């Protein structure tokens, strides 16, 4: 058993590390917000996703700075960021890379692997639902296993590795909706909405003048990975753990834990509980707190759960929506 003084020293070390990480994260948030206006919730949820070590799906109509957000985050967080425009003719090798046959000066032939854009620390999959299922599935192993296999050879991805994918909710003709197995790989589905009037006024002046605000680095890769490790060490109270379990289990049909289950066709699995557990810790650190609260669970319930469940036909006929059902389930936690 460890001595009380050793436990105290460990607690003090965690607090010092948390203070340093929180300062870095706040600086990153401010740097991103100096370029992306009127999207505070989107910026916070994207940062929570990265701090949790996961991936996010950004859903919004064109022109709402989804691409600019990802580019800005890459600069601010010190990550090697790349972008892939998903199109119907995109092939898996265009993402992962391919082996090519090369001949040396001595006439000897050998295969050499040329890495694709997936070998980045921050990958933007732009309009991911425009590519075929075969190409979409090329990201599955990368997002879950953090390595890819080409011609039977394993190739590890850089650390950290994050995918921020975008999707246009309006134009669905000629698209391939993401399967549930791939949707479940995203920690959050983040809705990107229109900015308010004041934010749009600021956008007009900043982006149409002689000089446009440029993002600046606020963290290094080492700072980010230290913050990600810290997120996993933050303590979580029993009441928060019970709230996460109650919320996720009440969103599943057939468990008898909520009245709303009659509306639900299929619900979230244990990966949703894991995602929520990490996300509430990351949100607490983003706000300068060292332990999550019930408010964090309620605030993140919708983006973490809504892409992991579907309503029954009868519920849709009655005008129910997934976000509305989640909000009612979350309201019962208090």
Coordinates of C-alpha atoms in Angstrom, one line a residue:
X1 CA 0.0 0.0 0.0
X2 CA 1.3 3.4 -0.9
X3 CA 2.1 5.9 1.8
X4 CA -0.2 9.0 2.3
X5 CA 2.7 11.3 1.2
X6 CA 3.1 9.4 -2.0
X7 CA -0.6 9.6 -2.8
X8 CA -0.6 13.3 -2.0
X9 CA 2.4 13.9 -4.3
X10 CA 0.7 12.0 -7.1
X11 CA -2.5 14.0 -6.7
X12 CA -0.5 17.3 -6.8
X13 CA 1.3 16.1 -9.9
X14 CA -2.0 15.4 -11.6
X15 CA -3.3 18.8 -10.6
X16 CA -0.2 20.6 -12.0
X17 CA -0.4 18.6 -15.2
X18 CA -4.1 19.4 -15.5
X19 CA -3.4 23.1 -15.0
X20 CA -0.8 23.1 -17.7
X21 CA -3.0 21.1 -20.1
X22 CA -6.1 23.3 -19.4
X23 CA -4.0 26.4 -20.2
X24 CA -2.9 25.0 -23.5
X25 CA -6.4 23.9 -24.4
X26 CA -7.8 27.3 -23.6
X27 CA -5.2 29.0 -25.7
X28 CA -6.0 26.6 -28.6
X29 CA -9.7 27.4 -28.2
X30 CA -9.0 31.1 -28.3
X31 CA -6.8 30.8 -31.4
X32 CA -9.4 28.8 -33.3
X33 CA -12.2 31.2 -32.3
X34 CA -10.1 34.1 -33.7
X35 CA -10.5 32.6 -37.1
X36 CA -13.9 30.7 -36.9
X37 CA -16.6 33.1 -35.9
X38 CA -20.1 32.3 -34.4
X39 CA -19.5 28.6 -34.0
X40 CA -18.4 28.3 -30.4
X41 CA -20.3 25.1 -29.7
X42 CA -18.9 23.5 -32.9
X43 CA -15.4 24.5 -31.9
X44 CA -15.8 23.2 -28.4
X45 CA -17.2 19.8 -29.6
X46 CA -14.5 19.4 -32.2
X47 CA -11.8 20.1 -29.5
X48 CA -13.6 17.6 -27.1
X49 CA -13.4 15.0 -29.9
X50 CA -9.6 15.5 -30.4
X51 CA -8.9 15.6 -26.7
X52 CA -10.9 12.3 -26.4
X53 CA -8.6 10.8 -29.0
X54 CA -11.4 10.2 -31.5
X55 CA -13.1 11.2 -34.7
X56 CA -16.0 13.4 -35.5
X57 CA -18.6 13.8 -38.3
X58 CA -19.4 17.5 -39.2
X59 CA -22.8 17.9 -40.7
X60 CA -23.9 21.1 -42.3
X61 CA -24.8 22.9 -45.5
X62 CA -22.0 24.3 -47.7
X63 CA -20.3 27.5 -46.8
X64 CA -20.3 27.2 -43.0
X65 CA -16.5 27.0 -42.6
X66 CA -16.4 23.2 -42.0
X67 CA -13.3 22.9 -44.1
X68 CA -11.7 26.0 -42.7
X69 CA -12.4 24.7 -39.2
X70 CA -10.4 21.5 -39.8
X71 CA -7.5 23.4 -41.5
X72 CA -7.4 25.9 -38.6
X73 CA -7.4 23.1 -36.0
X74 CA -4.5 21.4 -37.8
X75 CA -2.4 24.7 -37.5
X76 CA -3.5 25.6 -34.0
X77 CA -2.9 22.1 -32.6
X78 CA 0.4 21.6 -34.4
X79 CA -0.8 18.6 -36.4
X80 CA 0.1 17.4 -39.9
X81 CA -3.3 17.9 -41.6
X82 CA -4.3 16.6 -45.0
X83 CA -7.6 16.7 -46.9
X84 CA -9.2 14.2 -49.2
X85 CA -12.2 15.2 -51.4
X86 CA -14.4 12.2 -51.5
X87 CA -15.9 11.6 -55.0
X88 CA -17.7 8.6 -56.5
X89 CA -14.6 7.5 -58.5
X90 CA -12.3 7.7 -55.5
X91 CA -10.6 4.3 -54.8
X92 CA -9.3 2.8 -51.5
X93 CA -5.7 3.1 -52.8
X94 CA -6.2 6.9 -53.3
X95 CA -6.6 7.1 -49.5
X96 CA -4.4 4.3 -48.1
X97 CA -1.6 4.3 -50.7
X98 CA -0.4 1.5 -53.0
X99 CA 2.6 -0.6 -53.8
X100 CA 4.5 0.3 -57.0
X101 CA 7.1 -1.8 -58.8
X102 CA 10.4 0.0 -59.1
X103 CA 13.6 -1.0 -60.9
X104 CA 17.0 0.0 -59.5
X105 CA 20.0 1.1 -61.4
X106 CA 21.3 -2.5 -61.3
X107 CA 18.2 -3.8 -62.9
X108 CA 16.7 -5.3 -59.7
X109 CA 13.0 -5.0 -59.3
X110 CA 11.2 -4.5 -56.0
X111 CA 7.9 -3.2 -54.7
X112 CA 7.8 0.0 -52.7
X113 CA 4.8 1.2 -50.7
X114 CA 3.8 4.8 -51.4
X115 CA 1.8 6.2 -48.5
X116 CA -1.6 7.8 -49.1
X117 CA -3.0 10.9 -47.4
X118 CA -4.4 8.7 -44.5
X119 CA -0.9 8.9 -43.1
X120 CA -1.5 12.2 -41.4
X121 CA -2.3 13.3 -37.9
X122 CA -5.5 15.1 -38.9
X123 CA -7.3 13.8 -41.9
X124 CA -10.2 15.7 -43.4
X125 CA -12.6 13.4 -45.3
X126 CA -14.6 16.0 -47.2
X127 CA -18.1 15.0 -48.2
X128 CA -17.5 11.4 -47.1
X129 CA -20.9 10.1 -48.2
X130 CA -20.1 10.9 -51.9
X131 CA -17.6 8.0 -52.1
X132 CA -18.6 4.4 -52.7
X133 CA -19.0 2.0 -49.7
X134 CA -15.8 0.2 -50.8
X135 CA -13.9 3.4 -50.4
X136 CA -15.6 4.4 -47.2
X137 CA -14.7 1.1 -45.7
X138 CA -11.0 1.8 -46.4
X139 CA -11.2 4.2 -43.4
X140 CA -12.8 1.7 -41.1
X141 CA -9.6 -0.1 -40.1
X142 CA -7.7 3.1 -39.9
X143 CA -10.2 4.8 -37.6
X144 CA -10.5 1.8 -35.3
X145 CA -7.2 0.0 -35.4
X146 CA -4.9 3.0 -36.2
X147 CA -3.1 1.0 -38.9
X148 CA -3.8 -0.1 -42.4
X149 CA -3.0 -3.3 -44.2
X150 CA -1.9 -3.2 -47.9
X151 CA -0.8 -6.3 -49.8
X152 CA -0.7 -8.2 -46.5
X153 CA 1.7 -5.7 -44.8
X154 CA 0.8 -3.7 -41.8
X155 CA 1.5 0.0 -41.8
X156 CA 1.1 2.0 -38.6
X157 CA -0.5 5.4 -38.7
X158 CA 1.2 8.4 -37.1
X159 CA 0.2 9.4 -33.5
X160 CA -2.1 11.0 -32.8
X161 CA -4.5 10.2 -35.7
X162 CA -7.9 11.8 -36.1
X163 CA -10.5 11.9 -38.8
X164 CA -12.8 14.9 -39.1
X165 CA -15.3 14.0 -41.9
X166 CA -17.9 16.4 -43.4
X167 CA -21.3 15.7 -44.8
X168 CA -23.9 17.8 -46.6
X169 CA -27.4 17.0 -45.2
X170 CA -29.3 18.5 -48.2
X171 CA -28.0 17.0 -51.4
X172 CA -28.5 13.2 -51.1
X173 CA -28.8 12.3 -54.8
X174 CA -25.9 10.1 -55.9
X175 CA -24.6 9.7 -52.3
X176 CA -23.9 6.6 -50.3
X177 CA -25.1 6.9 -46.7
X178 CA -22.6 5.8 -44.1
X179 CA -23.3 2.3 -42.7
X180 CA -24.0 2.1 -38.9
X181 CA -20.7 0.3 -38.4
X182 CA -18.8 3.3 -39.7
X183 CA -21.0 5.9 -38.0
X184 CA -20.2 4.2 -34.7
X185 CA -16.5 4.9 -35.2
X186 CA -17.2 8.6 -34.8
X187 CA -17.3 9.8 -31.2
X188 CA -19.6 12.7 -32.1
X189 CA -21.8 13.9 -34.9
X190 CA -21.5 17.7 -34.8
X191 CA -24.2 19.9 -36.4
X192 CA -22.8 23.0 -38.0
X193 CA -25.5 25.6 -38.1
X194 CA -25.7 29.2 -39.5
X195 CA -23.9 31.9 -37.6
X196 CA -25.9 34.7 -35.9
X197 CA -26.1 38.2 -37.3
X198 CA -23.2 39.7 -35.4
X199 CA -20.9 36.8 -36.2
X200 CA -21.8 37.0 -39.9
X201 CA -21.1 40.7 -39.9
X202 CA -17.6 39.9 -38.5
X203 CA -17.1 37.3 -41.1
X204 CA -17.9 39.8 -43.9
X205 CA -15.3 42.3 -42.7
X206 CA -12.6 39.7 -41.9
X207 CA -12.8 37.6 -45.0
X208 CA -13.3 40.4 -47.7
X209 CA -10.7 42.9 -46.5
X210 CA -7.1 43.3 -47.6
X211 CA -5.9 41.1 -44.8
X212 CA -7.5 37.9 -43.5
X213 CA -6.9 36.6 -40.0
X214 CA -4.5 33.7 -40.1
X215 CA -4.5 30.8 -37.5
X216 CA -1.5 30.5 -35.3
X217 CA -0.1 27.5 -33.4
X218 CA -1.1 27.3 -29.8
X219 CA -0.1 23.7 -29.0
X220 CA 2.5 21.2 -30.1
X221 CA 1.8 17.6 -30.8
X222 CA 3.5 16.7 -27.5
X223 CA 1.2 19.1 -25.6
X224 CA -1.8 17.6 -27.3
X225 CA -0.8 14.0 -26.5
X226 CA -0.1 15.0 -22.9
X227 CA -3.6 16.5 -22.6
X228 CA -5.1 13.3 -24.2
X229 CA -3.3 11.1 -21.7
X230 CA -4.5 13.4 -18.9
X231 CA -8.2 13.1 -20.0
X232 CA -8.0 9.4 -19.4
X233 CA -6.7 10.0 -15.8
X234 CA -9.3 12.5 -14.7
X235 CA -11.5 11.1 -11.9
X236 CA -15.2 10.5 -12.7
X237 CA -17.7 10.5 -9.8
X238 CA -20.1 7.6 -9.3
X239 CA -23.1 9.8 -10.0
X240 CA -21.7 10.7 -13.4
X241 CA -20.9 7.1 -14.2
X242 CA -24.5 6.1 -13.3
X243 CA -25.9 8.9 -15.4
X244 CA -23.9 7.8 -18.5
X245 CA -25.1 4.2 -18.0
X246 CA -28.7 5.2 -17.4
X247 CA -28.7 7.5 -20.5
X248 CA -27.2 5.0 -22.9
X249 CA -29.2 2.1 -21.7
X250 CA -32.5 4.1 -21.8
X251 CA -31.8 4.8 -25.5
X252 CA -31.9 1.1 -26.3
X253 CA -35.1 -0.7 -27.2
X254 CA -36.3 -3.6 -25.0
X255 CA -34.5 -2.8 -21.8
X256 CA -37.6 -1.3 -20.1
X257 CA -35.6 1.6 -18.6
X258 CA -37.5 4.5 -20.3
X259 CA -40.9 5.3 -21.8
X260 CA -39.2 6.6 -24.9
X261 CA -38.0 3.2 -25.9
X262 CA -41.3 2.5 -27.7
X263 CA -40.0 5.1 -30.3
X264 CA -36.6 3.5 -30.8
X265 CA -35.9 1.0 -33.5
X266 CA -32.2 0.4 -32.5
X267 CA -30.0 2.1 -30.1
X268 CA -26.4 2.7 -29.0
X269 CA -24.0 0.0 -27.9
X270 CA -21.2 0.0 -25.3
X271 CA -19.0 2.1 -27.6
X272 CA -21.4 5.0 -26.9
X273 CA -20.8 4.7 -23.2
X274 CA -17.1 4.7 -23.8
X275 CA -17.3 7.8 -26.0
X276 CA -19.5 9.7 -23.5
X277 CA -17.1 8.7 -20.6
X278 CA -14.1 10.2 -22.5
X279 CA -16.0 13.2 -23.9
X280 CA -17.3 14.4 -20.5
X281 CA -13.8 14.3 -19.1
X282 CA -12.5 16.3 -22.1
X283 CA -15.3 18.9 -21.8
X284 CA -14.4 19.3 -18.1
X285 CA -10.7 19.9 -19.0
X286 CA -11.7 22.4 -21.7
X287 CA -13.6 24.4 -19.1
X288 CA -10.8 24.3 -16.6
X289 CA -12.4 21.7 -14.4
X290 CA -10.7 18.5 -13.2
X291 CA -13.7 16.3 -12.9
X292 CA -16.9 16.1 -15.1
X293 CA -20.4 16.8 -13.9
X294 CA -23.9 15.8 -14.8
X295 CA -24.1 19.0 -16.9
X296 CA -21.4 17.6 -19.1
X297 CA -23.4 14.4 -19.7
X298 CA -26.5 16.4 -20.6
X299 CA -24.6 18.7 -22.9
X300 CA -22.9 15.9 -24.9
X301 CA -25.8 13.4 -24.9
X302 CA -27.1 14.6 -28.3
X303 CA -23.9 14.7 -30.3
X304 CA -22.7 11.4 -28.9
X305 CA -25.9 9.4 -29.3
X306 CA -27.9 10.7 -32.2
X307 CA -25.9 8.9 -34.9
X308 CA -26.0 5.7 -32.9
X309 CA -29.8 5.2 -32.9
X310 CA -32.8 5.2 -35.1
X311 CA -36.6 5.7 -34.6
X312 CA -39.3 3.3 -35.5
X313 CA -41.6 3.9 -38.4
X314 CA -44.5 4.7 -36.1
X315 CA -42.4 7.3 -34.2
X316 CA -41.4 9.0 -37.4
X317 CA -45.0 9.0 -38.5
X318 CA -45.9 10.8 -35.3
X319 CA -43.3 13.5 -36.1
X320 CA -40.7 12.4 -33.5
X321 CA -37.1 13.1 -34.1
X322 CA -33.9 11.5 -32.6
X323 CA -32.6 14.8 -31.0
X324 CA -36.0 15.4 -29.3
X325 CA -36.0 11.8 -27.8
X326 CA -32.5 12.2 -26.6
X327 CA -33.3 15.6 -25.0
X328 CA -36.2 14.0 -23.1
X329 CA -34.0 11.1 -21.9
X330 CA -31.2 13.6 -20.8
X331 CA -33.7 15.8 -19.0
X332 CA -34.5 12.8 -16.7
X333 CA -31.0 12.6 -15.4
X334 CA -31.3 15.6 -13.1

